Tab-separated table of C-alpha atoms in Angstrom:
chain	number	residue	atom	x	y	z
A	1	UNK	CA	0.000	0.000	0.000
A	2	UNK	CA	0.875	3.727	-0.449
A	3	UNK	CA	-0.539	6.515	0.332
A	4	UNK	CA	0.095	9.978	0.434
A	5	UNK	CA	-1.425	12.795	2.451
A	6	UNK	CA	-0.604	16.779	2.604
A	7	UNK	CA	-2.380	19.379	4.406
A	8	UNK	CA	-4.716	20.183	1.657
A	9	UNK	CA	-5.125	16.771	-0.141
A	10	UNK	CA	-5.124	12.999	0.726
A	11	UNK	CA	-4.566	10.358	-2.209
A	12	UNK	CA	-4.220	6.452	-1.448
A	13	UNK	CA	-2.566	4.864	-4.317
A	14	UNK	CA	-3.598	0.966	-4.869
A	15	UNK	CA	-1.015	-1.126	-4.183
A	16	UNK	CA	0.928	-2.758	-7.146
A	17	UNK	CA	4.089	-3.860	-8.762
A	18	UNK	CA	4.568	-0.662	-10.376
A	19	UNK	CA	3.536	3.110	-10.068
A	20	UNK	CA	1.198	3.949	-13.467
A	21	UNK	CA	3.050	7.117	-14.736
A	22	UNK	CA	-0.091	8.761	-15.310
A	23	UNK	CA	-0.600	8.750	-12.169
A	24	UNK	CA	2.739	10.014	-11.430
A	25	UNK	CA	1.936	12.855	-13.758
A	26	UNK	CA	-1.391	13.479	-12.459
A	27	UNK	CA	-0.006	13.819	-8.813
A	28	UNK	CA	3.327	16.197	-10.488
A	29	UNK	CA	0.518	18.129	-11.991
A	30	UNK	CA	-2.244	18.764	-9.684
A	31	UNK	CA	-1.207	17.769	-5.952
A	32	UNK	CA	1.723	20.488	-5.346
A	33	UNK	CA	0.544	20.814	-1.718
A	34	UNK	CA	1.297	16.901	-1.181
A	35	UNK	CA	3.732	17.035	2.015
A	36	UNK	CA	3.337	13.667	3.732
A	37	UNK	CA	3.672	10.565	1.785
A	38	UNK	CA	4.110	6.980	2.330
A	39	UNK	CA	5.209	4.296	-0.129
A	40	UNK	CA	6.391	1.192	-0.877
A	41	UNK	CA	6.144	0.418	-4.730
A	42	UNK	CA	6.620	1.889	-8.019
A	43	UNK	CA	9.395	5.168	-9.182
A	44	UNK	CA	8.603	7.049	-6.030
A	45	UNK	CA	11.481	9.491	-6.891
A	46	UNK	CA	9.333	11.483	-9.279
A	47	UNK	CA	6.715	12.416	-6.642
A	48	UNK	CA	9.202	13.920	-4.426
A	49	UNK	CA	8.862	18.195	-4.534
A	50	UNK	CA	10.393	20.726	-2.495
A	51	UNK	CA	7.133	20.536	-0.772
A	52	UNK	CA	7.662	16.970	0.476
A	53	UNK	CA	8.468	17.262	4.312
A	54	UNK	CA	7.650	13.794	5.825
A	55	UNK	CA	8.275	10.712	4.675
A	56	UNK	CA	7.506	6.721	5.109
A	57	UNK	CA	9.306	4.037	2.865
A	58	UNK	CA	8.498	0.429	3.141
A	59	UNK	CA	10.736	-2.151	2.058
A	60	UNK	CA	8.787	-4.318	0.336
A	61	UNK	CA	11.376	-7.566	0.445
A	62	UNK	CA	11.503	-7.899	-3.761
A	63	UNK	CA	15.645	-7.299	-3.887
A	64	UNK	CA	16.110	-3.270	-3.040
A	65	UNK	CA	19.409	-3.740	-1.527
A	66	UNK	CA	19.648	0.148	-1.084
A	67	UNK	CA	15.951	0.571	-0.368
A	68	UNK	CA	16.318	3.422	-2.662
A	69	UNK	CA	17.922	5.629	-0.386
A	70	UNK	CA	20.987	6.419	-2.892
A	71	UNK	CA	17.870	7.722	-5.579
A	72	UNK	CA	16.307	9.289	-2.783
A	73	UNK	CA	19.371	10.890	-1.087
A	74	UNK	CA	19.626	12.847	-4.588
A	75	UNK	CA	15.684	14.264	-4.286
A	76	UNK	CA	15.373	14.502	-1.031
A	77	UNK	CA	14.665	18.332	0.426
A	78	UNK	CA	15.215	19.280	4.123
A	79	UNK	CA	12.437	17.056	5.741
A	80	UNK	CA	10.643	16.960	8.870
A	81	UNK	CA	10.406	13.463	9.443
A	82	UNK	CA	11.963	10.252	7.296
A	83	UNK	CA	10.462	6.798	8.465
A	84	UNK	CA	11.552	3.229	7.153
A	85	UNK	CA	9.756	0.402	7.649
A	86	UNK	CA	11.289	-3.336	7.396
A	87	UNK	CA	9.584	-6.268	7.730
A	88	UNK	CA	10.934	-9.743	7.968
A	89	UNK	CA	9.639	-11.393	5.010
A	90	UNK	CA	12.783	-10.172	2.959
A	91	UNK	CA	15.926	-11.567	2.387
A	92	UNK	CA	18.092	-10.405	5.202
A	93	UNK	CA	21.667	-11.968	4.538
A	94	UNK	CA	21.771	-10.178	0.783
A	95	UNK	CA	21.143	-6.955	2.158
A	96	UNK	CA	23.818	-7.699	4.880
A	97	UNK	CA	26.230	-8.955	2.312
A	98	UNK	CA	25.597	-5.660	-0.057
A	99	UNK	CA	25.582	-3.161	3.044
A	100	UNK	CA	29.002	-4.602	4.519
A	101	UNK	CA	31.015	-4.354	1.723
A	102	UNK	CA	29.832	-0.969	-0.126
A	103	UNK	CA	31.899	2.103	0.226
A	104	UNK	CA	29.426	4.690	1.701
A	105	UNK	CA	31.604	7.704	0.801
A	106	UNK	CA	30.754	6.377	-2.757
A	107	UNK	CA	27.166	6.113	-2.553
A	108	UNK	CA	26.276	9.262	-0.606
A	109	UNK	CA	29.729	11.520	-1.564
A	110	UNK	CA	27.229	14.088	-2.876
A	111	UNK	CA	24.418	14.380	-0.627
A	112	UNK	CA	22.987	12.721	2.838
A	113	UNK	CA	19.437	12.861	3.953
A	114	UNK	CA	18.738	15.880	5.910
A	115	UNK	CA	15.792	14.741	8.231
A	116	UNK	CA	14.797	16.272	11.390
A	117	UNK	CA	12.985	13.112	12.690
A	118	UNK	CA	13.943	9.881	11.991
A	119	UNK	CA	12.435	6.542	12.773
A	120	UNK	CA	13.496	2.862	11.823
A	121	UNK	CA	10.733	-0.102	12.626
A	122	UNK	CA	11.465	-3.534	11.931
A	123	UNK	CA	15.015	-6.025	11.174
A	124	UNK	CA	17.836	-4.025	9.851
A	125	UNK	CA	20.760	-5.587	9.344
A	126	UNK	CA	24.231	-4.467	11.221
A	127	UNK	CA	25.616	-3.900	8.167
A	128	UNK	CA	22.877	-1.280	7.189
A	129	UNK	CA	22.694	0.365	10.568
A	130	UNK	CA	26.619	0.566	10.553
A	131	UNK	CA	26.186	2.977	7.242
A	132	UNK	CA	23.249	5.215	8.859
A	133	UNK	CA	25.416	7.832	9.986
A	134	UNK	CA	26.949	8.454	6.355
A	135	UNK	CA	23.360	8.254	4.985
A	136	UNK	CA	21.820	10.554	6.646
A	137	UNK	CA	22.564	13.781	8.454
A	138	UNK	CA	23.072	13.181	11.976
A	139	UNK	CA	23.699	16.672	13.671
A	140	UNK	CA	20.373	17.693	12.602
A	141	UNK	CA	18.648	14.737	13.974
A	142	UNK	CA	16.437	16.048	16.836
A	143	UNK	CA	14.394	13.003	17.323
A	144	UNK	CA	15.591	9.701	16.819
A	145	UNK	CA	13.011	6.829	17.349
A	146	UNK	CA	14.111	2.816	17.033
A	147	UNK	CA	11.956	-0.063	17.063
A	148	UNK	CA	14.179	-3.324	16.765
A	149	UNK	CA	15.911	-6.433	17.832
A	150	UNK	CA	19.205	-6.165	18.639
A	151	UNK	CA	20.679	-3.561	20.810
A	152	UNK	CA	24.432	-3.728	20.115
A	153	UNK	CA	23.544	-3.458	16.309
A	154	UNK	CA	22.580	0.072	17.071
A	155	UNK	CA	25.335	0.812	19.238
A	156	UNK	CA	28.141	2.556	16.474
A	157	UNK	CA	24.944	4.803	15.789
A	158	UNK	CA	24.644	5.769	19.748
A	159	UNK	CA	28.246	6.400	19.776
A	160	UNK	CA	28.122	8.612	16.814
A	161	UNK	CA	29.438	12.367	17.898
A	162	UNK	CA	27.540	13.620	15.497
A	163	UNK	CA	24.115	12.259	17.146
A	164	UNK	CA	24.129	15.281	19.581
A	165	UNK	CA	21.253	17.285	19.384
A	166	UNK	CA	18.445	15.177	20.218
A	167	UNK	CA	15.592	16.140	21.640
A	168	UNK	CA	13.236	13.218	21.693
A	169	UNK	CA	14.743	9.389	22.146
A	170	UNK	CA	12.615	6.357	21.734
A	171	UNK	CA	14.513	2.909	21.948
A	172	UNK	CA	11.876	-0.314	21.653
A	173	UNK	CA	13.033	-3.734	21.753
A	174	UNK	CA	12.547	-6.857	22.762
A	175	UNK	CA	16.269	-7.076	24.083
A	176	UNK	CA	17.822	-8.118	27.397
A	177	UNK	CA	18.440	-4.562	29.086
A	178	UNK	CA	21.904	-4.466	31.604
A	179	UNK	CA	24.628	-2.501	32.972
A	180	UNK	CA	26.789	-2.386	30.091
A	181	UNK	CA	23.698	-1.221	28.319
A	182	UNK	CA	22.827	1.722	30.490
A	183	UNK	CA	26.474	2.794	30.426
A	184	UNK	CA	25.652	3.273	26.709
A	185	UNK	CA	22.792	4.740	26.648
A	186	UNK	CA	24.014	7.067	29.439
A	187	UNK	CA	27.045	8.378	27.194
A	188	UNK	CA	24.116	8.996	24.765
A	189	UNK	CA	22.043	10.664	27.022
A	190	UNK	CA	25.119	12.647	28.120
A	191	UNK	CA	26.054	14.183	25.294
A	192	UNK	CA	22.839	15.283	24.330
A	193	UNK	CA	22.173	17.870	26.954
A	194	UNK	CA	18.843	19.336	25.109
A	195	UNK	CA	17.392	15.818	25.344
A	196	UNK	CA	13.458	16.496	27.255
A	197	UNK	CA	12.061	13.455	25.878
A	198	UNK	CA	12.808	9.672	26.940
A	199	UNK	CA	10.787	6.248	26.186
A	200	UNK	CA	12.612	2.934	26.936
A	201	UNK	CA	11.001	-0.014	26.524
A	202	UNK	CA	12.775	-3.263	27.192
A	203	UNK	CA	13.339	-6.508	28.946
A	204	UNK	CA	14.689	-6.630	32.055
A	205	UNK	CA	14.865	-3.113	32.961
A	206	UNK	CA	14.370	-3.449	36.606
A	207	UNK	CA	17.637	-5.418	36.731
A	208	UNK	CA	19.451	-2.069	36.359
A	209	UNK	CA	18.017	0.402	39.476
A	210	UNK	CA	17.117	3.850	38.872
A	211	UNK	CA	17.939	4.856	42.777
A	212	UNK	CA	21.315	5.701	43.635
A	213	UNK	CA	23.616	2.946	44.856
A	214	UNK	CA	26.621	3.147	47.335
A	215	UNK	CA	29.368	1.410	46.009
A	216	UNK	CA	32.329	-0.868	47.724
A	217	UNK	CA	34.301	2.450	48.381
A	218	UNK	CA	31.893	4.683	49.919
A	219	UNK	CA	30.656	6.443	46.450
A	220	UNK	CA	27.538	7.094	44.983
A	221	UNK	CA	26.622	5.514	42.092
A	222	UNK	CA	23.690	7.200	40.172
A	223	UNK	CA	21.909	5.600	37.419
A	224	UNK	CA	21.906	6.360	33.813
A	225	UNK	CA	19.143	8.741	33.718
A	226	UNK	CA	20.709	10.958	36.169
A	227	UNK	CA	22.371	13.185	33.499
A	228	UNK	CA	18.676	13.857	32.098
A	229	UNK	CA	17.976	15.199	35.736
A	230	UNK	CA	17.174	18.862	35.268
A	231	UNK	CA	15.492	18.879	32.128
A	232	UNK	CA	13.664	15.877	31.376
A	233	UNK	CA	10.202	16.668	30.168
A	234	UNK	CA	8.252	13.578	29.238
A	235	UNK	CA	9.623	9.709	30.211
A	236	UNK	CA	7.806	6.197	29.399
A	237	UNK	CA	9.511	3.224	30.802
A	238	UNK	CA	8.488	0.305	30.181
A	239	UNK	CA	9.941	-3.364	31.013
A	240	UNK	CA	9.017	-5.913	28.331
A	241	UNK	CA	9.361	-8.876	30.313
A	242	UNK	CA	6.124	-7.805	32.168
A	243	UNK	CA	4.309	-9.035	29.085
A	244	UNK	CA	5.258	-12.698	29.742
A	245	UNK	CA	5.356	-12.617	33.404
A	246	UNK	CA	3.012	-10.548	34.869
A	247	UNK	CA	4.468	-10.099	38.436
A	248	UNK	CA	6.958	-8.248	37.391
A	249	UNK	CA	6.393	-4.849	38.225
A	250	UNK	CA	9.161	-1.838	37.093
A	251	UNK	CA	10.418	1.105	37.881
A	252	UNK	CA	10.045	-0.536	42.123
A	253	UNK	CA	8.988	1.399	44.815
A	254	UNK	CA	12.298	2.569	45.454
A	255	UNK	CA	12.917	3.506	41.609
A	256	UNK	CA	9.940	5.343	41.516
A	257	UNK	CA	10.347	7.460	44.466
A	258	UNK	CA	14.177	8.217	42.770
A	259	UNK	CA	12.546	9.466	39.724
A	260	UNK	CA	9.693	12.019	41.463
A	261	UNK	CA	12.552	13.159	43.765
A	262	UNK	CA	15.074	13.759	40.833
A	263	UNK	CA	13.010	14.528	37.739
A	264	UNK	CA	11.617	17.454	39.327
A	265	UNK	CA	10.933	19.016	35.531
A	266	UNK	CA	8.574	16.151	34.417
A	267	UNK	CA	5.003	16.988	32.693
A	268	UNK	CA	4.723	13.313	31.853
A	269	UNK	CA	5.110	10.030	32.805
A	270	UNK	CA	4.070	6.361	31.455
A	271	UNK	CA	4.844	3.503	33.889
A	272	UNK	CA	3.669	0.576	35.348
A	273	UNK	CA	2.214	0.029	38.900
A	274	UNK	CA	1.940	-3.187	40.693
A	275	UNK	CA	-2.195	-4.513	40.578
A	276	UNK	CA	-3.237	-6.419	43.496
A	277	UNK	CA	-4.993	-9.838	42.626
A	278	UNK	CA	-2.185	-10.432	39.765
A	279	UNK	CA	-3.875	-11.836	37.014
A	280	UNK	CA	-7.429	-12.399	38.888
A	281	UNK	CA	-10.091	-9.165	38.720
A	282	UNK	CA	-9.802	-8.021	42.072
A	283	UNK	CA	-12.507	-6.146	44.450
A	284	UNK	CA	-12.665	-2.569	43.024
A	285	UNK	CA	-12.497	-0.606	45.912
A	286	UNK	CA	-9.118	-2.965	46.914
A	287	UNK	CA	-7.647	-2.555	43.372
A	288	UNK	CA	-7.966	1.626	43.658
A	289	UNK	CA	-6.540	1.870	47.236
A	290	UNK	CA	-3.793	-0.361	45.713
A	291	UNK	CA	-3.364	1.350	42.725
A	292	UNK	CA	-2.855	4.390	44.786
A	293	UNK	CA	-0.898	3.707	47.142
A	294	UNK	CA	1.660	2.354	44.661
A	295	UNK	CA	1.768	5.720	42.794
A	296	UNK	CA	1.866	8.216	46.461
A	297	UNK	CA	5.277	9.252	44.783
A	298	UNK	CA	4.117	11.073	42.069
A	299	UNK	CA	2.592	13.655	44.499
A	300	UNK	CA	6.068	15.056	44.353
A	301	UNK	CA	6.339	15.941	40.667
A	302	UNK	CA	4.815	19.417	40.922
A	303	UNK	CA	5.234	19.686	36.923
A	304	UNK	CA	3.249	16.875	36.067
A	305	UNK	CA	0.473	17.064	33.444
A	306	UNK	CA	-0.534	13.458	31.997
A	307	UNK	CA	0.511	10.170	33.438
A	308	UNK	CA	-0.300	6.795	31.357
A	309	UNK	CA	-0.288	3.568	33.461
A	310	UNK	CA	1.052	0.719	31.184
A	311	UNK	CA	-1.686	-1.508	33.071
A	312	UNK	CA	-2.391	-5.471	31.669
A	313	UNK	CA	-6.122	-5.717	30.095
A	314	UNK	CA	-6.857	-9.032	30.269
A	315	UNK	CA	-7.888	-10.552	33.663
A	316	UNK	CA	-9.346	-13.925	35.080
A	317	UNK	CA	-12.643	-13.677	36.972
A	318	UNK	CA	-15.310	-16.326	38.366
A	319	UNK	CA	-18.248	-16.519	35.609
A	320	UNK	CA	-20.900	-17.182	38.494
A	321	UNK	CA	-20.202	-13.882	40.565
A	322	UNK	CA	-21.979	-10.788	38.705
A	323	UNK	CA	-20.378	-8.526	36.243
A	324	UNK	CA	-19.119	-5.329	37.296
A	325	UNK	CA	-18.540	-2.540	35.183
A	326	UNK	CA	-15.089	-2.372	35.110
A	327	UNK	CA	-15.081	0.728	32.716
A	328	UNK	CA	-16.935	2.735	35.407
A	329	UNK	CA	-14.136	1.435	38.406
A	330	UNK	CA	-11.352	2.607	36.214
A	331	UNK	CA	-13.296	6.003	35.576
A	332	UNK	CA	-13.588	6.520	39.901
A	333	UNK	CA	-10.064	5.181	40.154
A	334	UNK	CA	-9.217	8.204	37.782
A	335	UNK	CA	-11.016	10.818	39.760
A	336	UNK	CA	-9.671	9.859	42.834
A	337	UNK	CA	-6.933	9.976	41.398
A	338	UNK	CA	-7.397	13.459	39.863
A	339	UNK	CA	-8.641	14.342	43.627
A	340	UNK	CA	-5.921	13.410	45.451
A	341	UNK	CA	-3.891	15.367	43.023
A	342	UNK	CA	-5.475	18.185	42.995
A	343	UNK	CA	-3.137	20.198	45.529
A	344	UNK	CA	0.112	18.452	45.065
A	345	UNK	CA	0.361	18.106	41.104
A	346	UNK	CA	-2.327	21.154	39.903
A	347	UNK	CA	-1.580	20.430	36.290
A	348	UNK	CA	-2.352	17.141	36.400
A	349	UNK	CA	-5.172	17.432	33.695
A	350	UNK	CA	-4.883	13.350	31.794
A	351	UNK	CA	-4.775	9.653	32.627
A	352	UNK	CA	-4.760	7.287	30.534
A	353	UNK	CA	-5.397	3.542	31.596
A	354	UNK	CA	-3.830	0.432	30.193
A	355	UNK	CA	-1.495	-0.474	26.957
A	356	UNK	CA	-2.822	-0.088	23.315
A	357	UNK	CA	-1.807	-3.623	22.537
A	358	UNK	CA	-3.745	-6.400	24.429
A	359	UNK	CA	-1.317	-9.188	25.542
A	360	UNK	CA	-1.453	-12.987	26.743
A	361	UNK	CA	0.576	-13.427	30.133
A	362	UNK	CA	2.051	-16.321	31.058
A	363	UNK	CA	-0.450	-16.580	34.470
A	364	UNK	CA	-3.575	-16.069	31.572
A	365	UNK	CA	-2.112	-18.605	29.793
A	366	UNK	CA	-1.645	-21.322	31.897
A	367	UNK	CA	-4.522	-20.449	33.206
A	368	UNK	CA	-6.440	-20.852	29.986
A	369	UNK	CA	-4.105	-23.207	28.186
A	370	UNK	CA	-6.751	-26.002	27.124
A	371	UNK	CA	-8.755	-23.460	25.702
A	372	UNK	CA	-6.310	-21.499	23.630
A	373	UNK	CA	-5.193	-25.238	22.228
A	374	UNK	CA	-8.772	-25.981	21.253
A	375	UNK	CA	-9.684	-22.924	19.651
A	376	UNK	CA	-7.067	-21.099	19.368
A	377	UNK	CA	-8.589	-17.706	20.901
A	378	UNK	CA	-10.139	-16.323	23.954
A	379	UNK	CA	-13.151	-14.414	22.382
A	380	UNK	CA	-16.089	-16.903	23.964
A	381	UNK	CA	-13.914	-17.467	27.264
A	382	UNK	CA	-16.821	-16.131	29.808
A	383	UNK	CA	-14.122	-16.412	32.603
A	384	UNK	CA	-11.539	-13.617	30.573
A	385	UNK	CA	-12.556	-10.003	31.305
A	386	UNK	CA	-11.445	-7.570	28.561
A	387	UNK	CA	-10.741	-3.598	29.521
A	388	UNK	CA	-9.927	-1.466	26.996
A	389	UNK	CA	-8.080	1.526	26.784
A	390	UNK	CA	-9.160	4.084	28.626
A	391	UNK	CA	-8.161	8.034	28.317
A	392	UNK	CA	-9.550	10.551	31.107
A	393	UNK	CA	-9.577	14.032	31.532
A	394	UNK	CA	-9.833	16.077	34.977
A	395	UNK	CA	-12.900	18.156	35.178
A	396	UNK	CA	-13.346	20.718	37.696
A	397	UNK	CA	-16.755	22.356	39.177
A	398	UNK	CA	-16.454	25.427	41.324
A	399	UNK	CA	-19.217	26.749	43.279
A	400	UNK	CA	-18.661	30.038	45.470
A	401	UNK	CA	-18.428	29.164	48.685
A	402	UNK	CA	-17.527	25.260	48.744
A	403	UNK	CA	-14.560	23.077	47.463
A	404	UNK	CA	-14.126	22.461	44.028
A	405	UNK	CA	-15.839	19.238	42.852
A	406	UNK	CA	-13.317	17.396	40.870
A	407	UNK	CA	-14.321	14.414	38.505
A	408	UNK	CA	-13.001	12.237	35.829
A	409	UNK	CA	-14.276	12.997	32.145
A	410	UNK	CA	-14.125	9.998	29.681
A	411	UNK	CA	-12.182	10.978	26.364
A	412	UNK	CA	-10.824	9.592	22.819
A	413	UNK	CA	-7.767	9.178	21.660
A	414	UNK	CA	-8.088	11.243	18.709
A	415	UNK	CA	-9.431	14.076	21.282
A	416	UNK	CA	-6.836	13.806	23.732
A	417	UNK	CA	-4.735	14.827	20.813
A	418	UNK	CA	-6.841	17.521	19.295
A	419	UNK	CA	-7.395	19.157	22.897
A	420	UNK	CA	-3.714	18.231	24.188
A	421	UNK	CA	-1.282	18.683	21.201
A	422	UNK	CA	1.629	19.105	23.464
A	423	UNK	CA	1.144	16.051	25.611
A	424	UNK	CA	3.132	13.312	23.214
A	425	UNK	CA	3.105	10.770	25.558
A	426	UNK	CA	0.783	8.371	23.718
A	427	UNK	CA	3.118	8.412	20.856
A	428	UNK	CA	5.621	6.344	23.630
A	429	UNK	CA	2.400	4.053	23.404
A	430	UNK	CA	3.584	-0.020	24.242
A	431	UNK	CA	2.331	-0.883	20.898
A	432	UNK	CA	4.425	-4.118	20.171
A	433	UNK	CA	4.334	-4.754	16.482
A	434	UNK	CA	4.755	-2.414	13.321
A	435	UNK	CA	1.213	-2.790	12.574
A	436	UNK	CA	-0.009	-1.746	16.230
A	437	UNK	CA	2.360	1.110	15.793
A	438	UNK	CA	0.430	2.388	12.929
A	439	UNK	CA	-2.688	1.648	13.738
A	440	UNK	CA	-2.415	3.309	17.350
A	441	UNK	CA	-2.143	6.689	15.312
A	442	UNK	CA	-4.781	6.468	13.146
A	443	UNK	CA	-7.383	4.617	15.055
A	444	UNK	CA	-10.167	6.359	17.543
């Protein structure tokens, strides 16, 4: 599929095996405001203007060993964003062999891409990822988002000096997080010192503490966030492994109360919070008092504006007890929430409640096993309760003469964006495929 979309005219182009130059001429002609495009298919090159600002590439796995970034590199204007997508259904170890053994001065002697944003999603190979920073432009690279595998085939790009003006950082992966990790990532984080913006999602996070730790000789060591301290805006952390195993619960109690004494400059903040009942559909009243007890640190970040709780939405309960409305419990968890609030974090205006992709635990699973096996889905389970995603908005009532009356107002997606432009958080969302990723911003 590709489509293309502009501020003053939208065209989706059918997908096929090549672009009808027609089509192309039709779109040179008439569409001069096009600005955003996304493609996959056909001589894209021509549809590229000096009004083109933001772009998404697909590889579509048919033998582009240079995805067309050498044609593109030559077209290209100053862009906003540049986005490639790869999926796995390509042939990885060509593109390896061609990207390890071409000369990169050769290729792009004349001109890199110049892209404000940029965002990978899917299997790169090392060898491709090793030639990044002579593709494109890395000193004016303010955001810099990465959804992939491998960690250490990122790291020449992290250690680049010319990656030094980011803003934004997003680093997804299903990888094993460490020490010799966050040692990286904190040289990163170091020598970007206008970085506001952090979202790390990865397994085994919690194995690396956020609080400060004496060491053997007396000294303090601090943890890798530390040098983001005075001026980090927005974070979203986020340990993968709590997607298989649902007792495990990050930042802990002690992390957490780091962060809100540190981060003093946050507006917002996506975590997750420990759930009494683990995978079973506790009492309501218990799971609220729970739920807020676990985030009583938070009451310190005087800054804060939205917080998104990366909560599980699938849960076990007993088919003979009646239903509850579990929509309407997460809606008074949010205004007492919003209540408590009130006087300690005044600008606390959004909550959002649970992750845009639904995932199977291992404790659903083996709890459901038999099932699954049979029929290979959960959809007529009467024991599996299904919450959506929920987005609320603090409303509050004054009446001269009495305390405010402070509530929780249900929202969209789409309107938390329209009414909240600067809150970004929910593009930090834990969507965990490509697909999710693009559907999360379209959707609602």
């Amino acid at each position: 599929m590709a489509s293309s979309h502009g501020s003053g005219n939208a065209w989706r182009l059918a997908r096929s095996a090549t672009c009808n130059s027609s089509i192309i001429n039709l779109l040179q002609k008439q569409q001069q405001s096009i600005v955003d495009f996304q493609l996959s298919h056909g001589n894209f090159q021509q549809l590229v203007t000096p009004m083109t600002r933001r772009m998404t590439a697909g590889v579509s796995g048919d033998g582009q060993e240079t995805f067309g970034l050498v044609e593109l590199a030559q077209k290209l204007p100053r862009l906003e964003k540049f986005a490639l997508l790869l999926p796995k259904n390509f042939d990885v170890f060509a593109l390896e062999d061609y990207w390890s053994r071409c000369s990169y001065s050769t290729l792009f002697q004349n001109k890199q891409i110049v892209s404000r944003e940029l965002m990978f999603d899917g299997y790169l190979p090392g060898g491709f990822v090793s030639a990044i920073p002579h593709i494109f432009s890395l000193s004016h690279v303010t955001r810099l988002s990465l959804y992939a595998d491998n960690f250490w085939y990122w790291k020449p790009l992290f250690s680049s000096p010319e990656l030094r003006n980011l803003t934004h950082f997003d680093f997804h992966s299903p990888d094993s997080f460490d020490d010799r990790k966050s040692l990286d990532f904190e040289d990163l984080f170091t020598r970007n010192q206008n970085l506001q913006h952090l979202s790390l999602h990865m397994r085994f996070l919690k194995t690396v503490p956020l609080e400060p730790m004496l060491a053997d000789d007396g000294s303090t060591i601090t943890s890798y966030i530390w040098p983001l301290c005075p001026r980090l805006k927005s974070l979203s952390l986020f340990d993968l492994w709590s997607v298989e195993k649902r007792v495990s619960y990050f930042p802990s109690m002690a992390s957490l109360d780091a962060i809100c004494n540190e981060l003093g400059a946050l507006e917002q903040f996506g975590l997750r919070v420990a759930e009494i009942g683990g995978c079973l559909l506790a009492d309501g009243h218990d799971r609220q008092k729970y739920v807020l007890g676990q985030l009583k640190p938070i009451g310190k970040l005087k800054n804060l504006k939205m917080l998104h709780l990366y909560q599980d939405r699938l849960r076990i309960i007993d088919p003979d007890r009646p239903r509850r409305n579990v929509a309407a419990e997460t809606q008074q968890l949010a205004a007492m929430l919003f209540q408590w609030a009130h006087d300690l974090c005044p600008d606390l205006q959004v909550l959002v409640w649970g992750r845009f992709t639904e995932t199977l635990d291992n404790d659903v699973y083996s709890l459901l096993e038999d099932q699954l096996e049979r029929e290979g889905s959960l959809d007529t389970n009467v024991n599996v309760e299904r919450i959506p995603q929920q987005y609320y908005v603090k409303q509050v009532t004054r009446v001269q003469g009495e305390a405010p009356h402070i509530t929780a107002v249900p929202f969209s997606r789409r309107r938390i964006q329209n009414e909240f432009p600067d809150l970004d958080l929910l593009a930090c969302d834990t969507s965990l495929g490509t697909l999710d990723r693009i559907a999360r911003d379209i959707v609602y």
